[in-house]
Short mmCIF file of the C-alpha atoms (twelve columns), coordinates in Angstrom:
data_MODEL
# 
_entry.id   MODEL 
# 
loop_
_atom_site.group_PDB 
_atom_site.id 
_atom_site.type_symbol 
_atom_site.label_atom_id 
_atom_site.label_alt_id 
_atom_site.label_comp_id 
_atom_site.label_asym_id 
_atom_site.label_seq_id 
_atom_site.Cartn_x 
_atom_site.Cartn_y 
_atom_site.Cartn_z 
_atom_site.pdbx_PDB_model_num 
ATOM 1   C CA . GLU A 1   203.342 -98.319 -78.579  1 
ATOM 2   C CA . GLN A 2   200.674 -96.023 -80.010  1 
ATOM 3   C CA . LYS A 3   197.946 -97.971 -78.215  1 
ATOM 4   C CA . LYS A 4   199.913 -97.813 -74.968  1 
ATOM 5   C CA . LYS A 5   200.173 -94.017 -75.244  1 
ATOM 6   C CA . ARG A 6   196.424 -93.691 -75.683  1 
ATOM 7   C CA . LYS A 7   195.740 -95.822 -72.619  1 
ATOM 8   C CA . SER A 8   198.096 -93.758 -70.472  1 
ATOM 9   C CA . ASN A 9   196.664 -90.432 -71.659  1 
ATOM 10  C CA . PRO A 10  194.468 -89.072 -68.824  1 
ATOM 11  C CA . PHE A 11  192.491 -86.871 -71.216  1 
ATOM 12  C CA . VAL A 12  191.233 -89.910 -73.101  1 
ATOM 13  C CA . GLU A 13  189.747 -91.194 -69.843  1 
ATOM 14  C CA . TRP A 14  187.582 -88.073 -69.559  1 
ATOM 15  C CA . PHE A 15  185.437 -89.272 -72.445  1 
ATOM 16  C CA . LYS A 16  184.965 -92.821 -71.215  1 
ATOM 17  C CA . GLY A 17  181.636 -93.357 -69.504  1 
ATOM 18  C CA . LYS A 18  180.881 -89.642 -69.329  1 
ATOM 19  C CA . ASP A 19  178.328 -87.702 -71.340  1 
ATOM 20  C CA . LEU A 20  180.515 -84.786 -72.430  1 
ATOM 21  C CA . ASP A 21  179.733 -82.413 -75.292  1 
ATOM 22  C CA . PHE A 22  182.430 -79.790 -74.874  1 
ATOM 23  C CA . VAL A 23  185.788 -79.926 -73.107  1 
ATOM 24  C CA . THR A 24  188.534 -77.294 -73.052  1 
ATOM 25  C CA . LEU A 25  192.142 -78.012 -72.234  1 
ATOM 26  C CA . TYR A 26  194.743 -75.314 -71.649  1 
ATOM 27  C CA . SER A 27  198.437 -76.100 -71.688  1 
ATOM 28  C CA . GLY A 28  200.832 -73.675 -69.992  1 
ATOM 29  C CA . ASP A 29  203.547 -74.878 -72.301  1 
ATOM 30  C CA . PRO A 30  205.047 -74.057 -74.758  1 
ATOM 31  C CA . GLU A 31  204.306 -70.487 -73.566  1 
ATOM 32  C CA . SER A 32  206.339 -70.697 -70.352  1 
ATOM 33  C CA . THR A 33  209.257 -72.267 -72.226  1 
ATOM 34  C CA . GLY A 34  208.972 -69.637 -74.958  1 
ATOM 35  C CA . HIS A 35  209.183 -66.832 -72.403  1 
ATOM 36  C CA . LYS A 36  212.227 -68.327 -70.711  1 
ATOM 37  C CA . TYR A 37  214.250 -69.503 -73.706  1 
ATOM 38  C CA . GLY A 38  212.639 -67.806 -76.721  1 
ATOM 39  C CA . PRO A 39  210.440 -69.230 -79.504  1 
ATOM 40  C CA . ASN A 40  213.404 -70.291 -81.636  1 
ATOM 41  C CA . SER A 41  215.146 -72.350 -78.965  1 
ATOM 42  C CA . PRO A 42  215.402 -76.163 -79.115  1 
ATOM 43  C CA . LYS A 43  213.656 -76.396 -75.746  1 
ATOM 44  C CA . TRP A 44  210.640 -74.550 -77.138  1 
ATOM 45  C CA . HIS A 45  210.334 -76.979 -80.053  1 
ATOM 46  C CA . LYS A 46  210.633 -79.853 -77.586  1 
ATOM 47  C CA . ALA A 47  207.751 -78.381 -75.555  1 
ATOM 48  C CA . VAL A 48  205.597 -78.216 -78.705  1 
ATOM 49  C CA . LYS A 49  206.212 -81.906 -79.377  1 
ATOM 50  C CA . LYS A 50  205.204 -82.726 -75.809  1 
ATOM 51  C CA . VAL A 51  201.837 -81.022 -76.286  1 
ATOM 52  C CA . ASP A 52  201.396 -82.908 -79.557  1 
ATOM 53  C CA . ARG A 53  201.856 -86.213 -77.724  1 
ATOM 54  C CA . THR A 54  199.324 -85.124 -75.096  1 
ATOM 55  C CA . VAL A 55  196.491 -84.734 -77.606  1 
ATOM 56  C CA . ASP A 56  197.527 -87.742 -79.670  1 
ATOM 57  C CA . GLY A 57  194.631 -90.122 -80.270  1 
ATOM 58  C CA . LEU A 58  191.849 -87.759 -79.255  1 
ATOM 59  C CA . GLY A 59  190.862 -87.007 -82.838  1 
ATOM 60  C CA . ASP A 60  189.761 -90.530 -83.746  1 
ATOM 61  C CA . HIS A 61  186.141 -89.927 -82.747  1 
ATOM 62  C CA . LEU A 62  186.105 -86.281 -81.662  1 
ATOM 63  C CA . ASN A 63  186.309 -82.895 -83.324  1 
ATOM 64  C CA . ILE A 64  189.537 -81.382 -82.030  1 
ATOM 65  C CA . ILE A 65  190.509 -77.722 -82.485  1 
ATOM 66  C CA . ILE A 66  194.036 -76.716 -81.517  1 
ATOM 67  C CA . THR A 67  194.740 -73.003 -81.418  1 
ATOM 68  C CA . ALA A 68  196.307 -70.293 -79.244  1 
ATOM 69  C CA . ASP A 69  195.531 -66.871 -77.821  1 
ATOM 70  C CA . HIS A 70  198.685 -65.201 -79.139  1 
ATOM 71  C CA . GLY A 71  202.012 -65.783 -80.841  1 
ATOM 72  C CA . MET A 72  205.536 -65.388 -79.494  1 
ATOM 73  C CA . SER A 73  208.387 -63.133 -80.579  1 
ATOM 74  C CA . THR A 74  212.087 -63.226 -79.762  1 
ATOM 75  C CA . VAL A 75  213.219 -60.313 -77.605  1 
ATOM 76  C CA . PHE A 76  216.274 -58.533 -78.968  1 
ATOM 77  C CA . LYS A 77  219.279 -58.974 -76.726  1 
ATOM 78  C CA . ALA A 78  222.384 -57.173 -77.926  1 
ATOM 79  C CA . GLU A 79  224.755 -54.438 -76.851  1 
ATOM 80  C CA . ASP A 80  223.400 -51.996 -79.428  1 
ATOM 81  C CA . VAL A 81  219.794 -52.476 -78.311  1 
ATOM 82  C CA . LYS A 82  218.762 -50.121 -75.542  1 
ATOM 83  C CA . GLU A 83  216.173 -51.160 -73.022  1 
ATOM 84  C CA . ILE A 84  213.120 -48.935 -72.716  1 
ATOM 85  C CA . ILE A 85  213.303 -47.500 -69.201  1 
ATOM 86  C CA . LEU A 86  210.462 -45.085 -68.501  1 
ATOM 87  C CA . THR A 87  212.226 -43.268 -65.689  1 
ATOM 88  C CA . ASP A 88  215.115 -42.424 -68.035  1 
ATOM 89  C CA . ILE A 89  212.847 -40.494 -70.431  1 
ATOM 90  C CA . PRO A 90  213.427 -36.725 -70.004  1 
ATOM 91  C CA . GLY A 91  210.493 -35.008 -68.324  1 
ATOM 92  C CA . PHE A 92  208.838 -38.248 -67.227  1 
ATOM 93  C CA . SER A 93  208.239 -38.831 -63.530  1 
ATOM 94  C CA . LEU A 94  206.342 -41.511 -61.672  1 
ATOM 95  C CA . LYS A 95  205.194 -38.744 -59.328  1 
ATOM 96  C CA . ASP A 96  202.871 -37.523 -62.091  1 
ATOM 97  C CA . LEU A 97  201.046 -40.851 -62.108  1 
ATOM 98  C CA . LYS A 98  198.196 -41.929 -59.897  1 
ATOM 99  C CA . PHE A 99  198.550 -45.521 -61.044  1 
ATOM 100 C CA . HIS A 100 200.576 -47.430 -63.604  1 
ATOM 101 C CA . MET A 101 200.466 -50.965 -64.917  1 
ATOM 102 C CA . VAL A 102 203.796 -51.679 -66.554  1 
ATOM 103 C CA . ASN A 103 204.588 -55.304 -65.917  1 
ATOM 104 C CA . TYR A 104 207.064 -57.513 -67.701  1 
ATOM 105 C CA . GLY A 105 206.335 -57.125 -71.380  1 
ATOM 106 C CA . PRO A 106 205.983 -54.749 -74.311  1 
ATOM 107 C CA . SER A 107 202.842 -52.911 -73.195  1 
ATOM 108 C CA . GLY A 108 201.534 -50.871 -70.303  1 
ATOM 109 C CA . LEU A 109 198.801 -48.596 -68.987  1 
ATOM 110 C CA . LEU A 110 199.246 -45.266 -67.235  1 
ATOM 111 C CA . LEU A 111 196.791 -43.291 -65.123  1 
ATOM 112 C CA . PRO A 112 198.161 -39.750 -64.767  1 
ATOM 113 C CA . LYS A 113 197.120 -37.595 -61.847  1 
ATOM 114 C CA . GLU A 114 194.436 -35.017 -62.530  1 
ATOM 115 C CA . GLY A 115 195.759 -32.317 -64.846  1 
ATOM 116 C CA . MET A 116 198.956 -34.251 -65.610  1 
ATOM 117 C CA . ILE A 117 197.978 -36.196 -68.742  1 
ATOM 118 C CA . GLU A 118 199.260 -33.521 -71.132  1 
ATOM 119 C CA . LYS A 119 202.565 -33.419 -69.266  1 
ATOM 120 C CA . VAL A 120 203.003 -37.176 -69.259  1 
ATOM 121 C CA . TYR A 121 201.770 -37.867 -72.787  1 
ATOM 122 C CA . PRO A 122 204.180 -35.771 -74.945  1 
ATOM 123 C CA . ASN A 123 207.217 -37.384 -73.342  1 
ATOM 124 C CA . LEU A 124 206.078 -40.884 -74.205  1 
ATOM 125 C CA . HIS A 125 205.570 -42.131 -77.744  1 
ATOM 126 C CA . VAL A 126 202.259 -43.718 -76.870  1 
ATOM 127 C CA . TYR A 127 198.543 -43.317 -77.453  1 
ATOM 128 C CA . LYS A 128 195.842 -41.605 -75.550  1 
ATOM 129 C CA . LYS A 129 193.247 -44.337 -75.470  1 
ATOM 130 C CA . GLU A 130 190.779 -42.421 -77.669  1 
ATOM 131 C CA . TYR A 131 193.407 -42.336 -80.432  1 
ATOM 132 C CA . MET A 132 194.231 -46.035 -80.385  1 
ATOM 133 C CA . PRO A 133 193.914 -47.585 -83.875  1 
ATOM 134 C CA . ALA A 134 190.323 -48.744 -84.370  1 
ATOM 135 C CA . ARG A 135 191.461 -52.173 -85.585  1 
ATOM 136 C CA . LEU A 136 192.808 -52.929 -82.089  1 
ATOM 137 C CA . HIS A 137 189.365 -52.462 -80.461  1 
ATOM 138 C CA . TYR A 138 191.040 -51.029 -77.391  1 
ATOM 139 C CA . SER A 139 189.722 -47.554 -76.721  1 
ATOM 140 C CA . LYS A 140 186.123 -47.456 -75.470  1 
ATOM 141 C CA . HIS A 141 185.977 -49.703 -72.420  1 
ATOM 142 C CA . PRO A 142 185.867 -47.735 -69.133  1 
ATOM 143 C CA . CYS A 143 188.492 -50.002 -67.554  1 
ATOM 144 C CA . ILE A 144 191.132 -48.926 -70.093  1 
ATOM 145 C CA . LEU A 145 193.371 -46.265 -68.571  1 
ATOM 146 C CA . PRO A 146 193.791 -42.897 -70.348  1 
ATOM 147 C CA . THR A 147 197.320 -43.587 -71.614  1 
ATOM 148 C CA . VAL A 148 198.302 -46.768 -73.454  1 
ATOM 149 C CA . LEU A 149 201.824 -47.645 -74.543  1 
ATOM 150 C CA . TYR A 150 203.362 -50.599 -76.308  1 
ATOM 151 C CA . ALA A 151 206.737 -51.331 -77.843  1 
ATOM 152 C CA . ASP A 152 207.753 -52.441 -81.311  1 
ATOM 153 C CA . PRO A 153 208.222 -56.196 -81.840  1 
ATOM 154 C CA . GLY A 154 211.406 -57.411 -80.201  1 
ATOM 155 C CA . TYR A 155 211.477 -54.690 -77.555  1 
ATOM 156 C CA . VAL A 156 210.101 -54.645 -74.034  1 
ATOM 157 C CA . ILE A 157 209.324 -51.799 -71.673  1 
ATOM 158 C CA . ASN A 158 210.304 -53.879 -68.698  1 
ATOM 159 C CA . GLY A 159 211.462 -57.452 -68.188  1 
ATOM 160 C CA . THR A 160 214.163 -60.018 -68.807  1 
ATOM 161 C CA . TYR A 161 212.285 -62.660 -70.825  1 
ATOM 162 C CA . LYS A 162 213.839 -63.951 -74.036  1 
ATOM 163 C CA . GLY A 163 210.418 -64.388 -75.622  1 
ATOM 164 C CA . GLN A 164 207.380 -62.099 -75.444  1 
ATOM 165 C CA . HIS A 165 203.911 -61.471 -76.858  1 
ATOM 166 C CA . SER A 166 201.265 -58.700 -76.685  1 
ATOM 167 C CA . TYR A 167 202.783 -56.837 -79.614  1 
ATOM 168 C CA . ASP A 168 200.727 -55.426 -82.483  1 
ATOM 169 C CA . ASN A 169 198.682 -58.335 -83.827  1 
ATOM 170 C CA . GLU A 170 199.609 -57.446 -87.411  1 
ATOM 171 C CA . ASP A 171 203.161 -58.627 -86.737  1 
ATOM 172 C CA . MET A 172 203.730 -62.099 -88.211  1 
ATOM 173 C CA . ASP A 173 205.174 -63.429 -84.943  1 
ATOM 174 C CA . MET A 174 201.839 -62.707 -83.283  1 
ATOM 175 C CA . LYS A 175 199.879 -64.890 -85.718  1 
ATOM 176 C CA . LEU A 176 198.244 -67.969 -84.230  1 
ATOM 177 C CA . LEU A 177 198.191 -71.585 -85.272  1 
ATOM 178 C CA . PHE A 178 194.921 -73.317 -86.042  1 
ATOM 179 C CA . ARG A 179 194.492 -77.018 -86.602  1 
ATOM 180 C CA . ALA A 180 191.226 -78.930 -86.661  1 
ATOM 181 C CA . VAL A 181 190.853 -82.697 -87.104  1 
ATOM 182 C CA . GLU A 182 188.064 -85.226 -87.633  1 
ATOM 183 C CA . PRO A 183 185.401 -86.267 -87.994  1 
ATOM 184 C CA . ASP A 184 183.621 -83.176 -89.362  1 
ATOM 185 C CA . PHE A 185 186.687 -81.510 -90.865  1 
ATOM 186 C CA . HIS A 186 188.301 -82.158 -94.227  1 
ATOM 187 C CA . ARG A 187 191.591 -84.053 -94.176  1 
ATOM 188 C CA . ASN A 188 194.821 -82.433 -95.396  1 
ATOM 189 C CA . LEU A 189 193.094 -79.135 -96.157  1 
ATOM 190 C CA . LEU A 190 195.294 -76.043 -96.047  1 
ATOM 191 C CA . VAL A 191 193.323 -72.814 -95.599  1 
ATOM 192 C CA . GLY A 192 194.278 -69.171 -95.759  1 
ATOM 193 C CA . PRO A 193 194.651 -66.940 -92.706  1 
ATOM 194 C CA . PHE A 194 191.566 -65.801 -90.815  1 
ATOM 195 C CA . GLU A 195 190.894 -63.906 -87.589  1 
ATOM 196 C CA . SER A 196 190.454 -65.893 -84.393  1 
ATOM 197 C CA . ILE A 197 187.030 -64.308 -83.767  1 
ATOM 198 C CA . HIS A 198 185.622 -66.701 -86.377  1 
ATOM 199 C CA . VAL A 199 186.464 -69.772 -84.267  1 
ATOM 200 C CA . TYR A 200 183.569 -69.124 -81.863  1 
ATOM 201 C CA . PRO A 201 180.719 -69.456 -84.413  1 
ATOM 202 C CA . LEU A 202 182.461 -72.549 -85.793  1 
ATOM 203 C CA . MET A 203 182.470 -74.162 -82.354  1 
ATOM 204 C CA . CYS A 204 178.819 -73.240 -81.789  1 
ATOM 205 C CA . HIS A 205 177.912 -74.857 -85.106  1 
ATOM 206 C CA . LEU A 206 179.676 -78.092 -84.160  1 
ATOM 207 C CA . LEU A 207 177.883 -78.104 -80.797  1 
ATOM 208 C CA . GLU A 208 174.545 -77.236 -82.442  1 
ATOM 209 C CA . ILE A 209 173.948 -74.261 -80.176  1 
ATOM 210 C CA . LYS A 210 172.986 -70.708 -81.023  1 
ATOM 211 C CA . PRO A 211 175.925 -68.294 -80.636  1 
ATOM 212 C CA . GLU A 212 175.625 -65.082 -78.690  1 
ATOM 213 C CA . ILE A 213 176.051 -61.786 -80.531  1 
ATOM 214 C CA . ASN A 214 179.637 -61.626 -81.795  1 
ATOM 215 C CA . ASP A 215 181.783 -60.301 -84.637  1 
ATOM 216 C CA . GLY A 216 182.671 -63.731 -86.004  1 
ATOM 217 C CA . LEU A 217 181.195 -65.342 -89.125  1 
ATOM 218 C CA . LEU A 218 180.717 -69.040 -89.835  1 
ATOM 219 C CA . ASP A 219 181.141 -68.294 -93.545  1 
ATOM 220 C CA . ASN A 220 184.860 -67.726 -92.940  1 
ATOM 221 C CA . THR A 221 185.375 -71.302 -91.712  1 
ATOM 222 C CA . ARG A 222 182.523 -73.156 -93.446  1 
ATOM 223 C CA . HIS A 223 184.813 -74.502 -96.190  1 
ATOM 224 C CA . MET A 224 186.707 -76.543 -93.584  1 
ATOM 225 C CA . LEU A 225 183.667 -78.694 -92.872  1 
ATOM 226 C CA . ILE A 226 182.783 -81.867 -94.738  1 
ATOM 227 C CA . SER A 227 179.100 -80.962 -94.544  1 
ATOM 228 C CA . ASN A 228 177.786 -77.717 -95.980  1 
ATOM 229 C CA . GLY A 229 177.929 -76.158 -92.528  1 
ATOM 230 C CA . GLU A 230 174.467 -74.629 -92.592  1 
ATOM 231 C CA . PRO A 231 173.979 -72.366 -89.576  1 
ATOM 232 C CA . TYR A 232 172.251 -74.018 -86.650  1 
ATOM 233 C CA . VAL A 233 168.679 -72.881 -86.044  1 
ATOM 234 C CA . SER A 234 167.472 -73.381 -82.486  1 
ATOM 235 C CA . LYS A 235 164.066 -74.840 -81.630  1 
ATOM 236 C CA . SER A 236 162.926 -71.469 -80.337  1 
ATOM 237 C CA . SER A 237 163.879 -69.896 -83.660  1 
ATOM 238 C CA . LEU A 238 161.968 -72.562 -85.560  1 
ATOM 239 C CA . HIS A 239 158.981 -71.960 -83.304  1 
ATOM 240 C CA . ASN A 240 159.105 -68.229 -84.011  1 
ATOM 241 C CA . VAL A 241 159.315 -68.881 -87.747  1 
ATOM 242 C CA . PHE A 242 156.343 -71.261 -87.576  1 
ATOM 243 C CA . VAL A 243 154.244 -68.763 -85.610  1 
ATOM 244 C CA . GLY A 244 155.151 -66.012 -88.073  1 
ATOM 245 C CA . LEU A 245 154.218 -68.107 -91.096  1 
ATOM 246 C CA . ALA A 246 150.974 -69.179 -89.438  1 
ATOM 247 C CA . ALA A 247 150.073 -65.553 -88.748  1 
ATOM 248 C CA . VAL A 248 150.756 -64.564 -92.363  1 
ATOM 249 C CA . ALA A 249 148.779 -67.537 -93.673  1 
ATOM 250 C CA . GLY A 250 145.868 -66.683 -91.381  1 
ATOM 251 C CA . PHE A 251 145.859 -63.078 -92.551  1 
ATOM 252 C CA . LEU A 252 145.895 -64.095 -96.225  1 
ATOM 253 C CA . LEU A 253 143.049 -66.546 -95.600  1 
ATOM 254 C CA . LEU A 254 141.003 -63.797 -93.948  1 
ATOM 255 C CA . VAL A 255 141.595 -61.456 -96.897  1 
ATOM 256 C CA . PHE A 256 140.602 -64.224 -99.323  1 
ATOM 257 C CA . MET A 257 137.357 -64.895 -97.443  1 
ATOM 258 C CA . VAL A 258 136.431 -61.196 -97.296  1 
ATOM 259 C CA . VAL A 259 137.096 -60.647 -101.010 1 
ATOM 260 C CA . THR A 260 135.227 -63.818 -101.978 1 
ATOM 261 C CA . SER A 261 132.213 -62.922 -99.819  1 
ATOM 262 C CA . TYR A 262 132.100 -59.407 -101.254 1 
ATOM 263 C CA . ASN A 263 132.175 -60.696 -104.853 1 
ATOM 264 C CA . MET A 264 129.392 -63.185 -104.105 1 
ATOM 265 C CA . TYR A 265 127.311 -60.391 -102.557 1 
ATOM 266 C CA . LYS A 266 127.789 -58.199 -105.656 1 
ATOM 267 C CA . ARG A 267 126.738 -61.025 -107.986 1 
ATOM 268 C CA . GLN A 268 123.636 -61.815 -105.954 1 
ATOM 269 C CA . LYS A 269 122.639 -58.153 -105.858 1 
ATOM 270 C CA . ALA A 270 123.118 -57.843 -109.620 1 
ATOM 271 C CA . ASN A 271 120.999 -60.948 -110.281 1 
ATOM 272 C CA . MET A 272 118.195 -59.554 -108.166 1 
ATOM 273 C CA . ARG A 273 118.244 -56.284 -110.167 1 
ATOM 274 C CA . TYR A 274 118.212 -58.132 -113.478 1 
ATOM 275 C CA . ASP A 275 115.144 -60.129 -112.405 1 
ATOM 276 C CA . ARG A 276 113.120 -56.910 -111.856 1 
ATOM 277 C CA . VAL A 277 114.240 -54.833 -114.869 1 
ATOM 278 C CA . PRO A 278 113.643 -56.095 -118.459 1 
ATOM 279 C CA . LEU A 279 116.758 -56.319 -120.521 1 
ATOM 280 C CA . LEU A 280 116.804 -54.013 -123.598 1 
ATOM 281 C CA . PHE A 281 119.007 -54.802 -126.555 1 
ATOM 282 C CA . PHE A 282 119.831 -52.057 -129.053 1 
ATOM 283 C CA . SER A 283 121.148 -52.570 -132.558 1 
ATOM 284 C CA . ALA A 284 123.547 -49.828 -133.533 1 
ATOM 285 C CA . HIS A 285 123.674 -48.492 -137.103 1 
ATOM 286 C CA . TYR A 286 125.941 -45.896 -138.646 1 
ATOM 287 C CA . LEU A 287 123.826 -43.408 -140.659 1 
ATOM 288 C CA . SER A 288 125.169 -41.241 -143.395 1 
ATOM 289 C CA . ILE A 289 123.379 -37.894 -143.277 1 
ATOM 290 C CA . LYS A 290 123.878 -35.478 -146.106 1 
ATOM 291 C CA . ILE A 291 123.307 -31.819 -145.271 1 
# 
């Protein structure tokens, strides 16, 4: 049965007869099921098992990393929970906005009309983008609108989904899964939490390519690898190192030759002087003179 599943898996066929180094696969589920039914529903767990069957057998000869771009939280649905409706907030009016991006979910962006930001801002418990927490890295890009708002976990500004994401990433429901299997990863190794930015340098190391400038560190995932996980050094980097060492060696050789030649010149000059001037040897005596 297991062998039959592997034969029927279309993703296994990708690697047969093709010279592939890196393949990405995105699954729209269980996210779509989580939105519709919530992350604690039986249907969501069933969707997770379906994805597990899809990747079954790929890890026999390949390094497989399974992760996600966000978590999923259950949206509160009860009589005592009030929906966040912007137009019901006293003093708030859509007429004061030039543009707004408040889709289905817990976050949104507002672009107030000129001169209206101070009127709009106090009536919403949100951030001006320059005051967004630094840890969110969401304040300096020019495409970010002046006013940013997001709800607490479990609440949405607009929408009817039973499951949502895009909450503060410090919330436990927003944490991601990470699983990596064979052949370069340790078996049955349980590691502590780490930020997803460190996955990129890990992938570059496995592919033996030089990563672009990023905030991730291979040291945060190195312990997962069977090998020591030494950082990959590209051929161009090795060439630069070789040229640098050659230049230093050449400079030191030049200094050595100059110093040696100068010392030889001094000795020859001294020998010539000694040949022309007789050497005088004096015997020193201490005299005791009584006055």
